[in-house]
Every structure is written in structure tokens, then in C-alpha cells.
């Protein structure tokens, strides 16, 4: 299976066939507590690979973004540390990347204001995330919910990031960041690199109870989402109850057999095998037995991660220090860039 780095080289070749150098990677995750299977396969697993392939990588716990949906302060504080513990347990190494909490670097918010003054409201109103989340809030969406894609652009551009790992549903927000960078460059002179997407090779992981929607921590059906910290018994139960269909053969056809195809996607992503290899291995199995094969693969992958999460959660001071140390490094990187932005726009 091609690595994300190989994918980048394939997607972004120059006119002479030379690959584009990955100067700086930025990505972030909202602190919703312990990540679920979709988070791990779609983002965190790639983060661990990318930190080995680039000399400048920044990963942020996006606590400012999390305020776009109502949160109790105590819950947010706990979620920040739980998310940090899980990320570390999944192999993110602060010695190989900057891992930090977004709100500890105030330049994110300051740059967001500058970029917001270059962004028109109709563009933000057309974004699908605004339409979807505003509806979920009885059409009383906040200013923060409307403008958080501008903050996302600031998150990326503050460090002059060149590449951003994104899922399919975030591509439109990266396109906004690209447009904002180009608008800024046109107004003030060439300054920001236009960041490129690193698209995950993993198929979008769907709910185990409704394969028409993606796996989500907010799903009211408890059996729909597998947490990285779930026990073996919990994982087995969730896969046993996974919605499939009345055909017993294991095949891959996301349109006509979404449930089984979701299991195949999970199996391939968790083992590193291709869809074709997974189907070959599963020949002769009915879906009931295949569910247990997939469950066992997930259990084996998550067992050491689950144990490490428990250890890390017992040492909150260590988790806080990791985020504070990462923020200091991020500030050092951001400070000269932001000072130049201030000069360009006329603040100094």
C-alpha cells in the first residue's frame, strides 16, 4: 500500500517530473476526548507516518474550535487531556513534531481577525459545514460557527504550512485557506505558500449501525462507534451488531452493500492490506464470521494503545507539560512570521 508520502509525490509533481518538497505539515484535531476508530484510521494513523517523513510537523489540539459547539468548561478541560493522551498513545512523538494546544498561541486568533477582514460573508454562508451545523442548532448558529473556517486558515497560514492532511469533508475548508492565502498575497505581496492537501488513502469510516453516515462520537446509538479505548468485549459486541445485509458472502460494493463494504474498509485500513488482499483472505467466510475477524484485527491494534492511554491519563502534569512545551516551540516559529504580517498590513 502506498504511503502518504508516496501519494504526495504522485499528486504534486513539478513540470520536470521532480517531486515537491514537503516543507511544513500542519494538522489539528478537536478535543472531543478519546478518539474513535474513524479518527484513528482517517487522521491519527497518518499523523504518525507523516512525522517520520518531514522535518517540520505541527499537530494542534484545537480547543478554540471546540467552542463552536456548547461545552462545559470541566468537560473541555478533561477532553483536552484525554485527546492528548490518546494521540501520544497512538504514536505521536513530541520529539518529532510540535504537539500543542491552539489557545496557548494567541497569534492564531489575531491572524484570524486579519484574514477575516479579507473574507466575504457569502462565501462562508455557502460552506456545507455551516449549513449542517446551523440546522442542528435550530438555525441560531453563532458568529464563531460561521467564521471558524477562517480560524482554520489562520491555523495553517500562521506557520507558512505547505501541506495539510485532510479528510474528504475538510477539502472545501482547505480550499478557502488557499483562496485567502492568494488574496493576501495579491494585496500585500507574495508571502504565504498556498497549502496543498494530503488526502488520506483510507476510505471514510462509516457508522456500524447506519453505513449511510460517517462514524461519529456524537452518534446517539452507542453501538455505532468504536472508541480507541474500548475493551475487547465492547469491540466484539459492536462488530457483532454491525448492520450488513442478507447476503452472506464478503464482497466490496459500497453502493449496493454499504455495511459489508464498511467492514472491508476497516479491515484493510487497520491491517495495512489492500481491499483486494482483504477479500482474498476472506474468501469462504460468511458475514457473521467475518465480523469477528475484523473485530479481532481492531482488538489487536488497539490493545497496546488502550493500555498506554490508561497510563498517560494517570499523569496529568505530564500531559499539560507536553502541550505547554509544544506551544513554546510553536510560538517561536510563529512569532517572526506574525511580526512580518503585522508589518505588511500596517500595524507596525
CSV table of C-alpha atoms in Angstrom, one decimal:
chain,number,residue,atom,x,y,z
A,1,UNK,CA,0.0,0.0,0.0
A,2,UNK,CA,1.4,3.4,-0.9
A,3,UNK,CA,2.4,5.7,2.0
A,4,UNK,CA,1.0,9.2,2.3
A,5,UNK,CA,4.4,10.5,1.3
A,6,UNK,CA,4.4,8.5,-1.9
A,7,UNK,CA,0.9,9.8,-2.6
A,8,UNK,CA,2.1,13.3,-2.2
A,9,UNK,CA,4.9,12.8,-4.7
A,10,UNK,CA,2.4,11.2,-7.1
A,11,UNK,CA,-0.1,14.1,-6.8
A,12,UNK,CA,2.2,17.1,-6.8
A,13,UNK,CA,4.9,16.6,-9.4
A,14,UNK,CA,6.6,19.6,-11.0
A,15,UNK,CA,6.9,20.3,-14.7
A,16,UNK,CA,10.2,18.5,-14.8
A,17,UNK,CA,8.9,15.4,-13.0
A,18,UNK,CA,10.6,16.4,-9.8
A,19,UNK,CA,8.6,15.9,-6.5
A,20,UNK,CA,7.6,18.8,-4.4
A,21,UNK,CA,9.4,19.0,-1.1
A,22,UNK,CA,7.1,18.9,2.0
A,23,UNK,CA,8.5,21.9,3.8
A,24,UNK,CA,5.9,22.1,6.7
A,25,UNK,CA,2.9,20.0,7.6
A,26,UNK,CA,0.1,21.3,9.9
A,27,UNK,CA,-2.9,19.5,11.1
A,28,UNK,CA,-5.3,19.6,14.1
A,29,UNK,CA,-7.9,17.7,16.0
A,30,UNK,CA,-10.7,18.9,18.1
A,31,UNK,CA,-10.6,17.8,21.8
A,32,UNK,CA,-13.6,15.5,22.0
A,33,UNK,CA,-11.9,13.1,24.4
A,34,UNK,CA,-10.7,9.7,23.4
A,35,UNK,CA,-10.8,9.4,19.5
A,36,UNK,CA,-12.9,6.8,17.7
A,37,UNK,CA,-11.9,4.3,15.1
A,38,UNK,CA,-12.7,6.7,12.2
A,39,UNK,CA,-10.4,9.4,13.8
A,40,UNK,CA,-7.6,6.9,14.2
A,41,UNK,CA,-7.8,5.5,10.7
A,42,UNK,CA,-8.6,8.7,8.9
A,43,UNK,CA,-6.2,11.1,10.7
A,44,UNK,CA,-4.0,10.0,13.6
A,45,UNK,CA,-2.5,6.9,11.9
A,46,UNK,CA,-1.4,9.2,9.1
A,47,UNK,CA,0.0,11.7,11.5
A,48,UNK,CA,2.3,9.0,12.9
A,49,UNK,CA,3.6,8.2,9.5
A,50,UNK,CA,4.0,11.9,8.4
A,51,UNK,CA,6.1,12.8,11.4
A,52,UNK,CA,8.6,10.3,10.1
A,53,UNK,CA,8.7,11.8,6.6
A,54,UNK,CA,9.0,15.6,7.2
A,55,UNK,CA,11.4,17.6,9.4
A,56,UNK,CA,8.8,20.2,10.3
A,57,UNK,CA,5.4,18.9,11.5
A,58,UNK,CA,2.9,20.7,13.8
A,59,UNK,CA,-0.1,19.0,15.3
A,60,UNK,CA,-2.6,21.0,17.4
A,61,UNK,CA,-5.3,20.3,19.9
A,62,UNK,CA,-8.0,22.7,18.5
A,63,UNK,CA,-9.6,23.8,21.8
A,64,UNK,CA,-10.7,27.2,20.3
A,65,UNK,CA,-12.6,25.4,17.5
A,66,UNK,CA,-14.4,23.2,20.1
A,67,UNK,CA,-16.2,26.3,21.5
A,68,UNK,CA,-18.3,26.4,18.3
A,69,UNK,CA,-20.5,23.8,19.9
A,70,UNK,CA,-21.6,24.2,23.5
A,71,UNK,CA,-19.1,22.8,26.1
A,72,UNK,CA,-19.0,22.7,29.9
A,73,UNK,CA,-15.6,24.0,31.0
A,74,UNK,CA,-14.8,21.0,33.1
A,75,UNK,CA,-15.7,18.7,30.2
A,76,UNK,CA,-13.5,20.7,27.8
A,77,UNK,CA,-10.5,20.5,30.2
A,78,UNK,CA,-10.9,16.8,30.6
A,79,UNK,CA,-11.3,16.2,26.9
A,80,UNK,CA,-8.2,18.2,26.1
A,81,UNK,CA,-6.1,15.9,28.3
A,82,UNK,CA,-7.9,12.7,27.2
A,83,UNK,CA,-7.3,13.6,23.5
A,84,UNK,CA,-3.7,14.4,24.2
A,85,UNK,CA,-3.2,11.0,26.0
A,86,UNK,CA,-4.8,9.2,23.1
A,87,UNK,CA,-2.7,11.0,20.5
A,88,UNK,CA,0.5,10.2,22.3
A,89,UNK,CA,-0.5,6.6,22.9
A,90,UNK,CA,-1.2,6.3,19.1
A,91,UNK,CA,2.5,7.1,18.4
A,92,UNK,CA,2.7,10.8,18.0
A,93,UNK,CA,6.1,11.8,19.3
A,94,UNK,CA,6.7,15.3,20.6
A,95,UNK,CA,10.4,14.9,19.7
A,96,UNK,CA,9.4,14.5,16.1
A,97,UNK,CA,6.7,17.2,15.9
A,98,UNK,CA,5.3,20.2,17.7
A,99,UNK,CA,2.2,19.0,19.7
A,100,UNK,CA,0.4,21.9,21.3
A,101,UNK,CA,-2.8,23.4,22.4
A,102,UNK,CA,-4.2,26.0,20.0
A,103,UNK,CA,-5.3,28.6,22.5
A,104,UNK,CA,-1.8,28.8,24.1
A,105,UNK,CA,-0.6,30.5,20.9
A,106,UNK,CA,-2.7,33.7,20.7
A,107,UNK,CA,-1.4,34.6,17.2
A,108,UNK,CA,-3.9,32.1,15.9
A,109,UNK,CA,-6.8,34.3,16.9
A,110,UNK,CA,-5.0,37.5,16.0
A,111,UNK,CA,-4.3,36.3,12.5
A,112,UNK,CA,-7.8,35.0,12.1
A,113,UNK,CA,-9.1,38.6,12.6
A,114,UNK,CA,-6.8,39.9,9.8
A,115,UNK,CA,-7.8,37.1,7.5
A,116,UNK,CA,-11.5,37.5,8.4
A,117,UNK,CA,-11.2,41.1,7.1
A,118,UNK,CA,-10.2,39.7,3.7
A,119,UNK,CA,-13.1,37.1,3.6
A,120,UNK,CA,-16.6,37.8,2.4
A,121,UNK,CA,-19.6,36.6,4.3
A,122,UNK,CA,-21.5,35.0,1.3
A,123,UNK,CA,-18.5,32.6,0.9
A,124,UNK,CA,-18.8,31.5,4.5
A,125,UNK,CA,-22.6,31.1,4.2
A,126,UNK,CA,-22.1,28.7,1.3
A,127,UNK,CA,-19.9,26.3,3.2
A,128,UNK,CA,-21.7,22.9,3.9
A,129,UNK,CA,-20.5,22.7,7.5
A,130,UNK,CA,-22.2,26.0,8.3
A,131,UNK,CA,-25.5,24.8,6.7
A,132,UNK,CA,-25.4,21.4,8.5
A,133,UNK,CA,-24.3,22.6,12.0
A,134,UNK,CA,-26.5,25.7,11.9
A,135,UNK,CA,-29.5,23.5,11.2
A,136,UNK,CA,-28.5,21.3,14.2
A,137,UNK,CA,-28.6,24.5,16.4
A,138,UNK,CA,-32.1,25.4,15.3
A,139,UNK,CA,-30.8,27.9,12.7
A,140,UNK,CA,-29.3,30.0,15.5
A,141,UNK,CA,-25.6,29.4,14.6
A,142,UNK,CA,-23.1,31.7,16.3
A,143,UNK,CA,-20.6,34.0,14.7
A,144,UNK,CA,-17.9,31.5,15.8
A,145,UNK,CA,-19.6,28.7,14.0
A,146,UNK,CA,-19.8,30.9,10.8
A,147,UNK,CA,-16.2,32.1,10.9
A,148,UNK,CA,-14.3,29.1,12.3
A,149,UNK,CA,-13.1,28.1,8.7
A,150,UNK,CA,-11.2,31.5,8.8
A,151,UNK,CA,-9.6,30.5,12.0
A,152,UNK,CA,-8.7,27.2,10.4
A,153,UNK,CA,-7.0,29.2,7.6
A,154,UNK,CA,-5.1,31.1,10.2
A,155,UNK,CA,-4.0,27.9,12.0
A,156,UNK,CA,-2.4,26.7,8.7
A,157,UNK,CA,-1.0,30.0,7.4
A,158,UNK,CA,0.5,31.2,10.7
A,159,UNK,CA,3.3,28.7,10.2
A,160,UNK,CA,3.6,29.1,6.4
A,161,UNK,CA,2.5,25.5,6.2
A,162,UNK,CA,2.9,23.9,2.8
A,163,UNK,CA,0.8,20.7,3.3
A,164,UNK,CA,-2.3,19.8,5.3
A,165,UNK,CA,-3.6,16.2,5.9
A,166,UNK,CA,-7.4,16.4,5.4
A,167,UNK,CA,-10.4,14.2,5.0
A,168,UNK,CA,-12.9,14.5,2.2
A,169,UNK,CA,-15.2,16.6,4.3
A,170,UNK,CA,-12.5,19.2,5.0
A,171,UNK,CA,-11.2,19.8,1.5
A,172,UNK,CA,-13.6,22.7,1.0
A,173,UNK,CA,-12.2,24.4,4.1
A,174,UNK,CA,-8.7,24.0,2.8
A,175,UNK,CA,-9.8,25.5,-0.5
A,176,UNK,CA,-10.9,28.5,1.5
A,177,UNK,CA,-7.5,28.7,3.2
A,178,UNK,CA,-5.9,28.5,-0.3
A,179,UNK,CA,-8.1,31.4,-1.6
A,180,UNK,CA,-7.4,33.5,1.5
A,181,UNK,CA,-3.6,33.0,1.1
A,182,UNK,CA,-3.8,34.0,-2.6
A,183,UNK,CA,-6.0,37.1,-1.7
A,184,UNK,CA,-3.5,38.1,1.0
A,185,UNK,CA,-0.5,37.7,-1.4
A,186,UNK,CA,-2.3,39.7,-4.1
A,187,UNK,CA,-3.0,42.6,-1.7
A,188,UNK,CA,0.3,42.6,0.3
A,189,UNK,CA,2.8,40.8,-1.9
A,190,UNK,CA,3.9,37.2,-2.1
A,191,UNK,CA,4.1,35.9,1.4
A,192,UNK,CA,2.1,32.8,2.2
A,193,UNK,CA,2.7,29.5,0.4
A,194,UNK,CA,-0.6,28.1,-1.0
A,195,UNK,CA,-1.0,24.9,1.1
A,196,UNK,CA,-1.7,21.6,-0.6
A,197,UNK,CA,-3.9,18.8,0.6
A,198,UNK,CA,-2.6,15.4,1.7
A,199,UNK,CA,-5.6,13.3,1.1
A,200,UNK,CA,-6.0,10.2,3.2
A,201,UNK,CA,-5.9,6.9,1.3
A,202,UNK,CA,-8.3,5.4,3.9
A,203,UNK,CA,-11.9,5.2,2.9
A,204,UNK,CA,-14.3,7.2,5.1
A,205,UNK,CA,-15.2,5.0,8.1
A,206,UNK,CA,-19.0,4.7,8.5
A,207,UNK,CA,-21.3,4.1,11.4
A,208,UNK,CA,-21.6,0.4,12.3
A,209,UNK,CA,-25.3,0.9,12.8
A,210,UNK,CA,-26.0,3.1,9.8
A,211,UNK,CA,-23.4,2.8,7.0
A,212,UNK,CA,-25.0,5.8,5.2
A,213,UNK,CA,-23.4,8.2,7.7
A,214,UNK,CA,-19.8,8.5,8.9
A,215,UNK,CA,-18.7,7.2,12.3
A,216,UNK,CA,-19.2,9.9,14.9
A,217,UNK,CA,-18.7,10.2,18.6
A,218,UNK,CA,-22.0,12.2,18.9
A,219,UNK,CA,-24.0,9.3,17.4
A,220,UNK,CA,-26.8,8.6,19.8
A,221,UNK,CA,-26.6,4.8,19.0
A,222,UNK,CA,-23.9,3.5,21.4
A,223,UNK,CA,-23.1,0.5,19.2
A,224,UNK,CA,-22.4,2.7,16.2
A,225,UNK,CA,-19.0,4.0,17.2
A,226,UNK,CA,-15.8,2.1,18.3
A,227,UNK,CA,-13.6,4.0,20.6
A,228,UNK,CA,-9.8,3.6,20.7
A,229,UNK,CA,-10.2,2.8,24.4
A,230,UNK,CA,-13.0,0.2,24.1
A,231,UNK,CA,-12.4,-3.1,25.8
A,232,UNK,CA,-12.2,-6.3,23.7
A,233,UNK,CA,-15.7,-7.3,24.8
A,234,UNK,CA,-17.1,-3.9,23.7
A,235,UNK,CA,-15.4,-4.1,20.3
A,236,UNK,CA,-16.7,-7.6,19.7
A,237,UNK,CA,-20.3,-6.6,20.6
A,238,UNK,CA,-20.2,-3.6,18.3
A,239,UNK,CA,-19.0,-5.5,15.4
A,240,UNK,CA,-21.3,-8.4,16.0
A,241,UNK,CA,-24.2,-5.9,15.9
A,242,UNK,CA,-22.9,-4.1,12.8
A,243,UNK,CA,-25.5,-3.6,10.2
A,244,UNK,CA,-24.9,-5.6,7.0
A,245,UNK,CA,-27.5,-7.3,4.7
A,246,UNK,CA,-29.0,-10.7,3.8
A,247,UNK,CA,-26.1,-11.8,1.6
A,248,UNK,CA,-23.6,-13.9,3.5
A,249,UNK,CA,-20.6,-13.6,1.1
A,250,UNK,CA,-18.0,-10.9,1.8
A,251,UNK,CA,-17.7,-8.5,-1.1
A,252,UNK,CA,-16.8,-4.9,-1.6
A,253,UNK,CA,-19.5,-2.8,-3.2
A,254,UNK,CA,-20.1,0.5,-1.3
A,255,UNK,CA,-23.2,1.4,-3.3
A,256,UNK,CA,-25.2,-1.8,-3.1
A,257,UNK,CA,-23.6,-3.3,0.0
A,258,UNK,CA,-22.5,-0.4,2.2
A,259,UNK,CA,-22.5,-2.3,5.5
A,260,UNK,CA,-20.2,-5.1,4.5
A,261,UNK,CA,-18.1,-2.7,2.4
A,262,UNK,CA,-17.5,-0.6,5.5
A,263,UNK,CA,-16.2,-3.7,7.4
A,264,UNK,CA,-13.9,-4.4,4.5
A,265,UNK,CA,-12.6,-0.8,4.5
A,266,UNK,CA,-12.0,-1.0,8.3
A,267,UNK,CA,-10.2,-4.4,7.9
A,268,UNK,CA,-8.0,-3.1,5.1
A,269,UNK,CA,-7.1,0.2,6.9
A,270,UNK,CA,-6.4,-1.5,10.3
A,271,UNK,CA,-4.2,-4.2,8.8
A,272,UNK,CA,-2.5,-2.2,6.1
A,273,UNK,CA,-3.7,-4.6,3.4
A,274,UNK,CA,-5.4,-3.6,0.2
A,275,UNK,CA,-9.1,-4.2,-0.4
A,276,UNK,CA,-8.2,-6.9,-2.9
A,277,UNK,CA,-6.0,-8.7,-0.4
A,278,UNK,CA,-8.6,-8.5,2.4
A,279,UNK,CA,-11.2,-10.0,0.1
A,280,UNK,CA,-8.8,-12.8,-0.9
A,281,UNK,CA,-8.2,-13.6,2.7
A,282,UNK,CA,-11.9,-13.6,3.5
A,283,UNK,CA,-13.0,-15.9,0.7
A,284,UNK,CA,-15.3,-18.6,2.0
A,285,UNK,CA,-16.3,-16.6,5.2
A,286,UNK,CA,-19.9,-15.6,5.8
A,287,UNK,CA,-20.5,-12.1,7.1
A,288,UNK,CA,-21.1,-13.3,10.7
A,289,UNK,CA,-17.7,-14.9,10.9
A,290,UNK,CA,-16.1,-12.0,9.0
A,291,UNK,CA,-17.4,-9.5,11.6
A,292,UNK,CA,-15.3,-11.4,14.2
A,293,UNK,CA,-12.2,-11.4,12.0
A,294,UNK,CA,-12.5,-7.6,11.7
A,295,UNK,CA,-13.2,-7.2,15.4
A,296,UNK,CA,-10.1,-9.3,16.3
A,297,UNK,CA,-7.9,-7.1,14.0
A,298,UNK,CA,-9.2,-4.0,15.7
A,299,UNK,CA,-8.6,-5.5,19.2
A,300,UNK,CA,-5.0,-6.4,18.4
A,301,UNK,CA,-4.3,-2.9,17.0
A,302,UNK,CA,-5.9,-1.1,19.9
A,303,UNK,CA,-4.8,-3.3,22.9
A,304,UNK,CA,-1.4,-1.6,23.4
A,305,UNK,CA,-2.9,1.8,22.7
A,306,UNK,CA,-5.6,1.3,25.2
A,307,UNK,CA,-3.1,0.3,27.9
A,308,UNK,CA,-0.9,3.3,27.1
A,309,UNK,CA,-3.8,5.7,27.3
A,310,UNK,CA,-4.6,4.5,30.8
A,311,UNK,CA,-1.0,5.1,31.9
A,312,UNK,CA,-0.9,8.5,30.4
A,313,UNK,CA,-4.2,9.6,31.9
A,314,UNK,CA,-2.8,9.0,35.3
A,315,UNK,CA,-0.1,11.7,34.9
A,316,UNK,CA,-2.0,14.9,34.0
A,317,UNK,CA,1.0,17.0,34.8
A,318,UNK,CA,3.0,15.3,32.1
A,319,UNK,CA,0.2,15.8,29.5
A,320,UNK,CA,0.0,19.5,30.4
A,321,UNK,CA,3.8,19.9,30.1
A,322,UNK,CA,3.8,18.2,26.7
A,323,UNK,CA,1.2,20.8,25.4
A,324,UNK,CA,3.0,23.7,27.0
A,325,UNK,CA,6.4,22.8,25.7
A,326,UNK,CA,4.9,22.3,22.2
A,327,UNK,CA,3.2,25.7,22.4
A,328,UNK,CA,6.5,27.4,23.3
A,329,UNK,CA,8.1,25.9,20.2
A,330,UNK,CA,5.1,26.8,18.1
A,331,UNK,CA,5.3,30.4,19.4
A,332,UNK,CA,9.0,30.6,18.5
A,333,UNK,CA,8.1,29.5,14.9
A,334,UNK,CA,5.0,31.8,14.6
A,335,UNK,CA,6.4,35.0,16.2
A,336,UNK,CA,8.7,36.2,13.3
A,337,UNK,CA,6.1,35.2,10.7
A,338,UNK,CA,3.3,37.1,12.5
A,339,UNK,CA,5.5,40.1,13.1
A,340,UNK,CA,6.1,40.3,9.3
A,341,UNK,CA,2.3,40.0,8.8
A,342,UNK,CA,1.8,42.9,11.2
A,343,UNK,CA,4.3,45.0,9.2
A,344,UNK,CA,2.7,44.1,5.9
A,345,UNK,CA,-0.8,45.1,6.9
A,346,UNK,CA,0.4,48.4,8.6
A,347,UNK,CA,0.2,47.6,12.3
A,348,UNK,CA,3.9,48.5,12.7
